């Protein structure tokens, strides 16, 4: 595979981001507490989600609110496949289609989860690419609600808001760091690929792009499906570490959290996606600590519940008002190092 | 080469283009002139597939284009620029050109065209940062990257001073000597059109009122009444 000049440049940027992620992984592995390790693991899961969102939202510049649903589909399919029959006999006694009569190895489970998510995304995507602007936003919101309702009410398969337990712990912090590094490279190479460049051309000027031979719907479908595949990967990573999942983490709160991450960092660049995720993950921990009413510099602060929700809302509002392109705007990290060079 | 047969477009009650029949041969430079609102841009939109015609048919080398969408026509070599520029501001100059190169039929002349149109040292700049004249030239190079069989230029000299217009004319002669595509040029600068074109088609109120060599067009009474007279007044 031959890389174009933008992609070669992108490799530099991706390598810098990868180095940061690996550094975080190493520090937490050697110096972190068990609690911190879990915290950082979920930050990495969210990083995978935000990178996946960047593929569609950043390149096509359309708003998708159904991403957490696709993550949930990936997580549930993998969980149902990988959980041992003995556990499923207890947790899913009434499961249809013999779902509680088999169990697969982790790799097959993950592959199946990705394939099923991709097929669903392809079918839904055929409708999405016929819409523009706010049409995409509203449609994707409906997809989120529908998928969540299925998770909630098909308790015989998904257990709804109860915990779906007994998923073997396949992943470690190391696995997700490696996965994140791969996905950072993948997403960056996609952004600079022929498809990524043509998608961004469509976002700049749809009419101009069509006149230059760009098949807008086809490209948006490719980005949509790739995004869903990466979301499934995030869901699988989530299920394979935590051991239990439920419908709630794949709904509004998570959509809003990851959206804030992408918007703060800047959805147009991969650097923005990574930066936003790191900042908000860290910032939220500080906010959660404030919520408990700690003693700060001798001042006993009051307990403020709901502060994290307010903080996220404020982040979105302030970013949209002051810097609509997010912190990074159109800049990738290597732009500061390789100014003007090819 | 490019054949239009009875092409018609109505917007509500307005006949923007009415029963236009014309052919442009490969290697020919054809001027398309007419007063404001004559339907010139609409005709280009119909040929490039951004608008669907209400009646008639059009073909390229005998291959019907009527049912093809804009991006399919572009991939076959129907290229154009826009009267109101449509570059991709968030992409670099090189990427703007690549967008077309990726979907086109492959062209060996793009790199030479980049140099000819003075964009060699701008390739890594964001297209949003270019000056107006450079944007106009970028649109032409981008269209050339499709390796066009038909190249349609909608007022390429608009907003340019005399020197820039002369330079553009020379660059377009260069294109003509390096490609055998049919070129359709719209402009209100008659000196520019007359010196560049082999033949000229005059549109007025959506219909073709004259077609011929530049020197015949300037003598045509109907053209003088509809357009040239007006142009003279403007010049005065
Ligand atoms: N999308 C549209 N909807 C409705 N009417 C249109 C549309 N596009 C063009 N028209 C009308 O069609 C007619 C022809 O317009 P067109 O832009 O083709 O003229 P033109 O010859 O390019 O003029 P100019 O020299 O000013 O560029 C005008 O009356 C215009 O108002
Ligand atoms: Mg016009």
Coordinates of C-alpha atoms and ligand atoms in Angstrom, one line a residue:
Chain A
X1 CA 0.0 0.0 0.0
X2 CA 1.4 3.3 -1.0
X3 CA 0.8 6.3 1.2
X4 CA 0.1 9.7 -0.2
X5 CA 2.0 12.8 1.2
X6 CA -0.8 13.7 3.6
X7 CA -0.8 10.2 5.0
X8 CA 3.0 10.2 5.5
X9 CA 2.7 13.4 7.4
X10 CA -0.2 11.9 9.3
X11 CA 2.0 9.0 10.5
X12 CA 4.2 11.6 12.3
X13 CA 1.2 13.0 14.1
X14 CA -0.2 9.6 14.9
X15 CA 3.1 8.5 16.3
X16 CA 3.2 11.5 18.7
X17 CA -0.3 10.8 19.9
X18 CA 0.6 7.1 20.3
X19 CA 3.6 8.0 22.4
X20 CA 1.5 10.0 24.8
X21 CA -1.0 7.1 25.1
X22 CA 1.7 4.6 25.7
X23 CA 3.3 6.9 28.3
X24 CA -0.1 7.2 30.2
X25 CA -0.5 3.4 30.0
X26 CA 3.0 2.7 31.4
X27 CA 2.7 5.3 34.2
X28 CA -0.7 3.8 35.3
X29 CA 0.5 0.2 35.0
X30 CA 3.5 0.8 37.2
X31 CA 2.4 3.5 39.6
X32 CA -1.4 3.5 39.6
X33 CA -3.8 2.0 42.2
X34 CA -6.3 -0.6 41.1
X35 CA -9.0 2.1 41.2
X36 CA -7.0 4.4 39.0
X37 CA -6.3 1.5 36.6
X38 CA -10.1 1.0 36.1
X39 CA -10.6 4.7 35.7
X40 CA -7.9 5.0 33.0
X41 CA -9.2 1.8 31.3
X42 CA -12.6 3.4 30.9
X43 CA -11.0 6.6 29.7
X44 CA -9.3 4.5 27.0
X45 CA -12.7 3.0 26.1
X46 CA -14.1 6.5 25.7
X47 CA -11.0 7.4 23.6
X48 CA -11.9 4.5 21.2
X49 CA -15.5 5.8 21.0
X50 CA -14.4 9.4 20.4
X51 CA -11.9 8.3 17.7
X52 CA -14.7 6.3 16.0
X53 CA -17.0 9.4 16.2
X54 CA -14.2 11.4 14.5
X55 CA -14.2 9.2 11.5
X56 CA -17.8 10.1 10.6
X57 CA -18.5 13.4 12.4
X58 CA -15.0 14.9 11.7
X59 CA -14.7 14.0 8.1
X60 CA -18.3 14.2 6.9
X61 CA -19.1 17.0 9.5
X62 CA -22.5 15.6 10.2
X63 CA -23.7 15.0 13.8
X64 CA -24.3 11.4 14.8
X65 CA -25.9 10.8 18.2
X66 CA -26.3 7.1 17.9
X67 CA -22.7 6.1 18.5
X68 CA -23.3 4.8 22.1
X69 CA -25.9 2.5 20.6
X70 CA -23.5 0.9 18.2
X71 CA -21.0 0.5 21.0
X72 CA -23.7 -1.2 23.0
X73 CA -24.5 -3.6 20.1
X74 CA -20.9 -4.6 19.9
X75 CA -20.6 -5.1 23.6
X76 CA -23.8 -7.1 23.9
X77 CA -23.1 -9.4 20.9
X78 CA -19.6 -10.1 22.2
X79 CA -20.9 -10.7 25.7
X80 CA -23.6 -13.1 24.7
X81 CA -21.1 -15.1 22.6
X82 CA -18.3 -15.2 25.0
X83 CA -20.1 -15.9 28.3
X84 CA -19.9 -19.5 29.3
X85 CA -23.0 -21.7 28.9
X86 CA -23.1 -22.4 32.7
X87 CA -23.4 -18.7 33.5
X88 CA -26.0 -18.1 30.7
X89 CA -28.1 -20.9 32.0
X90 CA -28.6 -18.8 35.1
X91 CA -28.5 -15.3 33.7
X92 CA -30.5 -15.9 30.4
X93 CA -32.8 -18.8 31.2
X94 CA -35.4 -17.7 28.7
X95 CA -33.1 -16.6 25.9
X96 CA -34.5 -17.3 22.4
X97 CA -32.8 -18.9 19.4
X98 CA -30.6 -21.1 21.6
X99 CA -28.5 -18.1 22.6
X100 CA -27.8 -19.7 26.0
X101 CA -26.8 -23.0 24.5
X102 CA -23.4 -22.1 23.0
X103 CA -20.3 -20.1 23.8
X104 CA -17.5 -19.0 21.6
X105 CA -13.8 -18.1 22.2
X106 CA -13.1 -14.4 22.7
X107 CA -11.7 -13.9 19.2
X108 CA -14.7 -15.4 17.4
X109 CA -17.0 -13.5 19.7
X110 CA -15.3 -10.2 18.8
X111 CA -15.3 -10.9 15.1
X112 CA -19.0 -11.8 15.2
X113 CA -19.8 -8.7 17.2
X114 CA -18.0 -6.5 14.7
X115 CA -19.7 -8.2 11.7
X116 CA -23.2 -7.9 13.2
X117 CA -22.6 -4.3 14.1
X118 CA -21.2 -3.6 10.6
X119 CA -24.2 -5.2 8.9
X120 CA -26.7 -3.2 11.1
X121 CA -24.7 0.0 10.4
X122 CA -24.8 -0.7 6.7
X123 CA -28.6 -1.1 6.7
X124 CA -29.2 2.0 8.8
X125 CA -26.5 3.9 6.9
X126 CA -28.3 3.5 3.6
X127 CA -31.0 5.7 5.1
X128 CA -28.6 8.1 6.8
X129 CA -26.7 9.0 3.6
X130 CA -30.0 10.1 2.0
X131 CA -30.3 12.8 4.7
X132 CA -28.4 16.0 5.2
X133 CA -27.7 18.3 8.1
X134 CA -30.2 18.2 11.0
X135 CA -31.9 15.2 9.3
X136 CA -28.9 13.1 10.2
X137 CA -28.9 14.3 13.8
X138 CA -32.6 13.6 14.3
X139 CA -32.5 10.3 12.6
X140 CA -29.5 9.1 14.6
X141 CA -31.2 10.2 17.8
X142 CA -34.1 8.0 16.9
X143 CA -31.7 5.1 16.3
X144 CA -30.2 5.6 19.8
X145 CA -33.7 5.5 21.4
X146 CA -34.8 2.5 19.5
X147 CA -31.7 0.5 20.2
X148 CA -31.9 1.4 23.9
X149 CA -35.5 0.4 24.1
X150 CA -34.6 -3.0 22.6
X151 CA -31.8 -3.4 25.2
X152 CA -34.3 -2.5 28.0
X153 CA -37.3 -4.5 27.0
X154 CA -35.8 -7.7 25.5
X155 CA -34.7 -8.6 29.0
X156 CA -34.6 -12.3 27.9
X157 CA -31.6 -11.4 25.8
X158 CA -30.0 -8.3 27.2
X159 CA -31.3 -8.2 30.8
X160 CA -32.2 -4.6 30.5
X161 CA -31.1 -2.4 33.3
X162 CA -30.0 -5.4 35.3
X163 CA -26.4 -6.5 35.1
X164 CA -25.4 -8.9 32.3
X165 CA -22.8 -10.7 34.3
X166 CA -20.2 -13.5 33.9
X167 CA -18.3 -12.1 30.9
X168 CA -14.8 -13.4 31.1
X169 CA -12.1 -10.8 31.6
X170 CA -10.1 -11.1 28.4
X171 CA -8.6 -7.6 28.3
X172 CA -6.1 -5.7 30.4
X173 CA -4.9 -2.1 30.4
X174 CA -2.1 -3.2 28.0
X175 CA -4.6 -4.6 25.5
X176 CA -6.6 -1.4 25.3
X177 CA -3.5 0.8 25.1
X178 CA -2.3 -1.3 22.1
X179 CA -5.8 -1.2 20.6
X180 CA -5.9 2.6 21.0
X181 CA -2.6 3.1 19.3
X182 CA -3.7 1.0 16.4
X183 CA -7.0 2.9 16.1
X184 CA -5.2 6.3 16.3
X185 CA -3.1 5.3 13.3
X186 CA -6.1 3.9 11.5
X187 CA -8.3 6.9 12.0
X188 CA -5.5 9.3 11.1
X189 CA -4.7 7.4 7.9
X190 CA -8.4 7.3 7.0
X191 CA -8.6 11.1 7.5
X192 CA -5.7 11.6 5.0
X193 CA -6.8 8.9 2.6
X194 CA -8.5 9.5 -0.7
X195 CA -11.8 8.8 1.0
X196 CA -11.1 11.1 3.9
X197 CA -9.9 14.0 1.7
X198 CA -13.0 13.6 -0.6
X199 CA -15.3 13.5 2.4
X200 CA -13.9 16.7 3.8
X201 CA -14.2 18.2 0.3
X202 CA -18.0 17.3 0.4
X203 CA -18.2 18.9 3.9
X204 CA -16.7 22.1 2.5
X205 CA -18.7 22.2 -0.6
X206 CA -21.1 19.5 -1.7
X207 CA -21.8 20.9 -5.1
X208 CA -18.2 21.5 -5.8
X209 CA -17.3 18.0 -4.7
X210 CA -20.0 16.4 -6.9
X211 CA -18.7 18.3 -9.9
X212 CA -15.2 16.9 -9.1
X213 CA -16.5 13.4 -9.4
X214 CA -17.1 12.6 -5.7
X215 CA -19.8 10.1 -4.9
X216 CA -21.0 11.7 -1.7
X217 CA -23.4 9.1 -0.5
X218 CA -21.0 6.2 -1.1
X219 CA -18.2 8.0 0.9
X220 CA -20.5 8.9 3.8
X221 CA -21.7 5.3 3.9
X222 CA -18.0 4.0 4.1
X223 CA -17.3 6.5 6.9
X224 CA -20.5 5.6 8.8
X225 CA -19.8 1.8 8.6
X226 CA -16.1 2.2 9.6
X227 CA -17.2 4.4 12.5
X228 CA -19.7 1.7 13.6
X229 CA -17.0 -1.0 13.4
X230 CA -14.7 1.0 15.6
X231 CA -17.6 1.6 18.0
X232 CA -18.2 -2.1 18.2
X233 CA -14.5 -2.5 19.0
X234 CA -14.9 0.0 21.9
X235 CA -17.9 -1.9 23.1
X236 CA -16.1 -5.2 23.0
X237 CA -13.1 -3.7 24.9
X238 CA -15.6 -2.4 27.5
X239 CA -17.3 -5.8 28.0
X240 CA -14.1 -7.8 27.9
X241 CA -12.7 -5.9 30.8
X242 CA -15.5 -5.0 33.1
X243 CA -17.2 -8.4 33.2
X244 CA -20.7 -7.0 33.5
X245 CA -22.6 -4.6 31.2
X246 CA -26.1 -3.1 31.3
X247 CA -28.2 -0.9 29.0
X248 CA -27.6 2.3 30.8
X249 CA -24.0 3.0 29.9
X250 CA -24.9 3.0 26.2
X251 CA -27.4 5.8 26.4
X252 CA -27.8 9.6 26.7
X253 CA -25.2 10.2 29.5
X254 CA -22.5 8.4 27.5
X255 CA -23.6 10.1 24.2
X256 CA -23.3 13.5 25.9
X257 CA -20.0 12.7 27.6
X258 CA -18.2 11.6 24.4
X259 CA -19.8 14.4 22.4
X260 CA -18.3 16.9 24.9
X261 CA -14.9 15.2 24.5
X262 CA -15.0 15.4 20.7
X263 CA -16.3 19.0 20.7
X264 CA -13.8 20.3 23.2
X265 CA -10.8 18.9 21.5
X266 CA -12.1 19.7 18.0
X267 CA -13.9 17.1 15.9
X268 CA -12.1 17.9 12.7
X269 CA -8.8 16.4 13.7
X270 CA -7.6 13.2 15.4
X271 CA -5.4 15.2 17.7
X272 CA -8.5 17.1 18.8
X273 CA -10.3 13.8 19.5
X274 CA -7.5 12.6 21.7
X275 CA -6.9 15.9 23.5
X276 CA -10.6 16.3 24.3
X277 CA -10.9 12.8 25.7
X278 CA -7.8 13.3 27.9
X279 CA -8.9 16.7 29.2
X280 CA -12.4 15.7 30.0
X281 CA -11.5 12.4 31.5
X282 CA -9.0 14.1 33.8
X283 CA -11.3 17.1 34.4
X284 CA -14.2 15.0 35.4
X285 CA -12.2 13.2 38.0
X286 CA -11.4 16.5 39.5
X287 CA -15.0 17.5 39.4
X288 CA -16.1 14.3 41.0
X289 CA -13.7 14.9 43.8
X290 CA -15.1 18.4 44.3
X291 CA -18.6 16.9 44.3
X292 CA -17.7 15.0 47.5
X293 CA -17.1 18.3 49.3
X294 CA -13.3 18.0 50.0
X295 CA -11.3 20.3 52.2
X296 CA -9.3 22.5 49.8
X297 CA -6.6 24.8 51.1
X298 CA -8.2 24.7 54.5
X299 CA -11.7 25.6 53.2
X300 CA -14.3 22.9 53.7
X301 CA -16.2 22.9 50.4
X302 CA -19.9 21.9 50.3
X303 CA -21.0 18.7 48.6
X304 CA -22.4 19.6 45.1
X305 CA -24.2 16.7 43.4
X306 CA -24.7 16.9 39.7
X307 CA -21.6 19.1 39.3
X308 CA -20.2 16.8 36.6
X309 CA -23.3 17.1 34.5
X310 CA -23.2 20.8 34.7
X311 CA -19.5 20.9 34.0
X312 CA -20.0 18.9 30.7
X313 CA -22.8 21.1 29.6
X314 CA -20.7 24.2 30.4
X315 CA -17.8 22.8 28.4
X316 CA -20.0 22.3 25.3
X317 CA -21.7 25.7 25.6
X318 CA -18.4 27.5 26.1
X319 CA -16.6 25.6 23.3
X320 CA -19.4 26.3 20.9
X321 CA -19.5 30.0 21.8
X322 CA -15.8 30.7 22.0
X323 CA -14.1 28.2 19.7
X324 CA -16.6 26.3 17.6
X325 CA -13.9 24.3 16.0
X326 CA -12.7 23.0 19.4
X327 CA -9.3 23.6 20.8
X328 CA -7.4 22.2 17.8
X329 CA -9.6 23.6 15.0
X330 CA -8.1 22.4 11.8
X331 CA -4.6 21.7 13.3
X332 CA -3.1 18.3 13.8
X333 CA -0.3 18.0 16.3
X334 CA 2.5 17.7 13.7
X335 CA 1.4 21.0 12.2
X336 CA 3.3 22.7 15.0
X337 CA 6.5 20.7 14.4
X338 CA 6.6 20.4 10.6
X339 CA 5.4 23.9 9.7
X340 CA 5.1 24.2 5.9
X341 CA 7.2 21.1 5.2
X342 CA 6.0 18.2 3.1
Chain B
X1 CA -17.9 15.4 -29.1
X2 CA -20.3 17.2 -26.8
X3 CA -23.7 17.3 -28.3
X4 CA -26.8 19.1 -26.9
X5 CA -30.1 18.5 -28.6
X6 CA -33.1 20.5 -27.7
X7 CA -32.0 21.1 -24.1
X8 CA -34.6 22.9 -22.1
X9 CA -34.8 24.0 -18.4
X10 CA -37.7 25.7 -16.8
X11 CA -37.7 27.0 -13.2
X12 CA -41.4 27.3 -12.3
X13 CA -42.5 29.6 -15.1
X14 CA -39.1 30.9 -16.2
X15 CA -37.6 29.4 -19.3
X16 CA -33.9 29.7 -18.2
X17 CA -32.7 27.5 -21.1
X18 CA -34.9 26.8 -24.1
X19 CA -34.4 24.3 -26.9
X20 CA -30.6 24.7 -27.1
X21 CA -29.0 22.6 -29.7
X22 CA -25.2 22.8 -30.2
X23 CA -22.1 20.7 -30.5
X24 CA -18.6 21.4 -29.5
X25 CA -15.8 19.4 -31.2
X26 CA -12.8 18.0 -29.4
X27 CA -9.9 20.5 -29.4
X28 CA -12.3 23.4 -30.1
X29 CA -12.5 26.5 -27.9
X30 CA -16.1 27.7 -27.8
X31 CA -17.2 31.0 -26.3
X32 CA -20.6 31.3 -24.7
X33 CA -21.8 34.9 -24.3
X34 CA -25.0 36.7 -23.6
X35 CA -26.5 39.3 -21.3
X36 CA -26.9 38.7 -17.5
X37 CA -29.6 36.1 -16.9
X38 CA -29.3 34.7 -20.5
X39 CA -29.0 31.1 -19.1
X40 CA -25.2 30.5 -19.6
X41 CA -24.5 29.2 -16.1
X42 CA -27.7 27.2 -16.1
X43 CA -26.6 25.5 -19.4
X44 CA -23.3 24.6 -17.7
X45 CA -25.1 23.3 -14.7
X46 CA -27.2 21.1 -17.0
X47 CA -24.2 19.7 -18.9
X48 CA -22.3 19.0 -15.7
X49 CA -25.4 17.3 -14.2
X50 CA -25.9 19.6 -11.2
X51 CA -29.3 20.4 -12.6
X52 CA -31.6 18.0 -14.5
X53 CA -32.9 19.2 -17.9
X54 CA -36.6 19.4 -18.4
X55 CA -36.4 18.2 -22.0
X56 CA -33.9 17.3 -24.7
X57 CA -30.8 15.1 -24.5
X58 CA -27.1 15.4 -24.3
X59 CA -24.2 13.1 -25.1
X60 CA -20.4 12.9 -25.0
X61 CA -18.8 11.1 -27.9
X62 CA -22.2 9.6 -28.7
X63 CA -22.5 8.3 -25.1
X64 CA -25.8 9.6 -23.5
X65 CA -25.2 11.6 -20.3
X66 CA -28.9 12.3 -19.5
X67 CA -29.3 9.6 -16.8
X68 CA -25.9 10.1 -15.2
X69 CA -25.5 12.0 -12.0
X70 CA -23.0 14.9 -11.6
X71 CA -20.2 12.8 -10.1
X72 CA -20.6 10.2 -12.8
X73 CA -20.3 12.7 -15.6
X74 CA -17.2 14.2 -13.9
X75 CA -15.6 10.8 -13.8
X76 CA -16.2 10.5 -17.5
X77 CA -14.4 13.8 -18.1
X78 CA -17.1 16.5 -17.9
X79 CA -15.2 19.2 -15.9
X80 CA -16.1 22.7 -14.9
X81 CA -15.3 25.7 -12.8
X82 CA -17.8 27.9 -11.0
X83 CA -18.8 31.5 -11.5
X84 CA -19.0 31.8 -7.7
X85 CA -15.9 29.9 -6.6
X86 CA -16.3 26.5 -5.0
X87 CA -12.9 25.5 -3.7
X88 CA -12.5 23.4 -0.6
X89 CA -11.2 25.9 1.9
X90 CA -10.3 23.5 4.7
X91 CA -8.1 21.4 2.3
X92 CA -4.6 22.3 1.0
X93 CA -4.2 23.4 -2.6
X94 CA -2.6 20.0 -3.4
X95 CA -5.6 18.2 -1.7
X96 CA -8.1 20.3 -3.7
X97 CA -6.4 19.0 -6.9
X98 CA -6.2 15.5 -5.5
X99 CA -10.0 15.4 -4.9
X100 CA -10.5 15.6 -8.7
X101 CA -7.4 13.5 -9.5
X102 CA -8.8 10.6 -7.4
X103 CA -12.1 10.4 -9.3
X104 CA -10.8 11.3 -12.7
X105 CA -9.4 9.3 -15.6
X106 CA -5.8 9.9 -14.6
X107 CA -3.9 12.8 -16.2
X108 CA -0.3 13.2 -17.0
X109 CA -0.5 17.0 -17.4
X110 CA -1.6 18.0 -13.9
X111 CA 1.9 18.7 -12.6
X112 CA 2.7 20.7 -15.6
X113 CA -0.6 22.6 -15.2
X114 CA 0.2 23.4 -11.6
X115 CA 3.4 25.1 -12.8
X116 CA 1.7 26.8 -15.7
X117 CA -1.0 28.3 -13.5
X118 CA 1.6 29.5 -10.9
X119 CA 0.5 27.2 -8.1
X120 CA 3.7 25.3 -7.6
X121 CA 4.8 27.1 -4.4
X122 CA 1.2 27.2 -3.0
X123 CA 0.6 23.4 -2.9
X124 CA 0.9 23.1 0.9
X125 CA -1.1 26.2 1.7
X126 CA -4.6 25.9 2.8
X127 CA -6.9 26.8 -0.1
X128 CA -8.8 29.1 2.2
X129 CA -5.7 31.4 2.4
X130 CA -5.3 32.0 -1.4
X131 CA -6.0 35.3 -3.1
X132 CA -8.9 35.6 -5.4
X133 CA -7.0 35.3 -8.7
X134 CA -5.2 32.2 -7.3
X135 CA -8.5 30.7 -6.4
X136 CA -9.8 31.1 -9.9
X137 CA -6.6 29.4 -11.3
X138 CA -6.9 26.6 -8.7
X139 CA -10.4 25.9 -9.9
X140 CA -9.1 25.5 -13.5
X141 CA -6.2 23.2 -12.4
X142 CA -8.6 21.2 -10.3
X143 CA -10.9 20.7 -13.3
X144 CA -7.9 19.7 -15.4
X145 CA -7.0 17.0 -12.9
X146 CA -10.2 15.2 -14.0
X147 CA -8.4 14.8 -17.3
X148 CA -11.4 16.4 -19.0
X149 CA -12.9 15.7 -22.3
X150 CA -15.0 18.8 -21.9
X151 CA -13.8 21.7 -19.8
X152 CA -16.3 24.4 -19.0
X153 CA -15.1 27.7 -17.6
X154 CA -17.7 30.0 -16.1
X155 CA -16.3 33.5 -16.2
X156 CA -12.7 32.6 -15.5
X157 CA -11.6 36.2 -16.0
X158 CA -14.2 37.8 -13.7
X159 CA -12.7 40.1 -11.2
X160 CA -9.2 40.0 -12.9
X161 CA -7.3 43.1 -14.1
X162 CA -6.0 43.3 -17.7
X163 CA -2.6 41.8 -17.0
X164 CA -4.2 38.8 -15.1
X165 CA -6.6 38.3 -17.9
X166 CA -3.8 38.3 -20.5
X167 CA -1.9 35.8 -18.4
X168 CA -5.0 33.6 -18.1
X169 CA -5.5 33.7 -21.9
X170 CA -1.9 32.5 -22.4
X171 CA -2.4 29.7 -19.8
X172 CA -5.6 28.6 -21.6
X173 CA -3.7 28.5 -24.9
X174 CA -1.2 26.3 -23.1
X175 CA -4.0 24.0 -22.0
X176 CA -5.3 23.9 -25.5
X177 CA -1.9 22.8 -26.9
X178 CA -1.5 20.1 -24.2
X179 CA -5.0 18.6 -24.2
X180 CA -7.5 17.8 -26.9
X181 CA -10.5 18.5 -24.7
X182 CA -13.4 20.6 -25.9
X183 CA -13.4 23.9 -24.0
X184 CA -16.5 26.0 -23.4
X185 CA -15.7 29.5 -22.0
X186 CA -18.2 32.0 -20.6
X187 CA -17.1 35.5 -20.1
X188 CA -18.3 39.1 -20.4
X189 CA -14.8 40.3 -21.4
X190 CA -15.3 40.2 -25.2
X191 CA -11.7 41.0 -26.0
X192 CA -10.7 38.0 -24.0
X193 CA -13.4 35.8 -25.6
X194 CA -12.7 37.0 -29.2
X195 CA -9.0 36.3 -28.9
X196 CA -9.3 32.9 -27.4
X197 CA -12.3 31.3 -29.1
X198 CA -12.6 29.5 -32.4
X199 CA -16.4 29.9 -32.4
X200 CA -18.9 31.7 -30.3
X201 CA -22.5 30.9 -29.3
X202 CA -24.7 33.7 -28.2
X203 CA -27.5 33.1 -25.8
X204 CA -30.3 35.5 -25.0
X205 CA -33.3 34.7 -22.8
X206 CA -32.4 31.0 -22.8
X207 CA -32.2 30.6 -26.6
X208 CA -29.3 30.5 -29.0
X209 CA -29.6 33.7 -31.2
X210 CA -26.3 33.3 -33.1
X211 CA -23.4 31.0 -33.6
X212 CA -20.3 31.5 -35.7
X213 CA -16.7 32.7 -35.9
X214 CA -15.8 35.7 -33.7
X215 CA -15.6 38.2 -36.6
X216 CA -19.1 37.2 -37.9
X217 CA -20.6 37.4 -34.4
X218 CA -19.5 41.0 -34.0
X219 CA -21.3 41.9 -37.2
X220 CA -24.5 40.1 -36.4
X221 CA -27.3 42.6 -35.9
X222 CA -29.4 40.6 -33.5
X223 CA -26.3 40.0 -31.3
X224 CA -25.5 43.7 -31.4
X225 CA -29.1 44.6 -30.3
X226 CA -29.3 42.0 -27.6
X227 CA -25.8 42.1 -26.1
X228 CA -23.0 43.9 -27.9
X229 CA -24.8 47.2 -28.0
X230 CA -25.3 46.9 -24.3
X231 CA -21.7 45.9 -23.8
X232 CA -20.6 48.9 -25.8
X233 CA -22.7 51.1 -23.5
X234 CA -21.1 49.5 -20.5
X235 CA -17.6 50.1 -21.9
X236 CA -18.5 53.7 -22.6
Ligands
LIG1 N1 -31.9 27.6 -9.3 C1 -32.6 28.5 -9.9 N2 -33.9 28.7 -9.6 C2 -34.7 29.5 -10.2 N3 -34.3 30.3 -11.2 C3 -33.0 30.2 -11.6 C4 -32.1 29.3 -11.0 N4 -30.9 29.4 -11.6 C5 -31.0 30.4 -12.5 N5 -32.3 30.9 -12.5 C6 -32.8 31.8 -13.5 O1 -32.5 31.4 -14.8 C7 -32.1 32.5 -15.6 C8 -30.7 32.3 -16.1 O2 -29.8 32.4 -15.1 P1 -28.2 32.1 -15.3 O3 -27.6 32.2 -14.0 O4 -28.1 30.8 -16.1 O5 -27.8 33.3 -16.2 P2 -26.3 33.7 -16.8 O6 -26.4 33.8 -18.2 O7 -25.3 32.8 -16.2 O8 -26.1 35.2 -16.2 P3 -24.8 35.9 -15.6 O9 -24.1 36.5 -16.8 O10 -25.4 37.0 -14.7 O11 -24.0 34.9 -14.9 C9 -32.2 33.8 -14.7 O12 -33.4 34.4 -14.9 C10 -32.1 33.2 -13.3 O13 -32.8 34.0 -12.4
LIG2 MG1 -23.7 33.0 -15.0

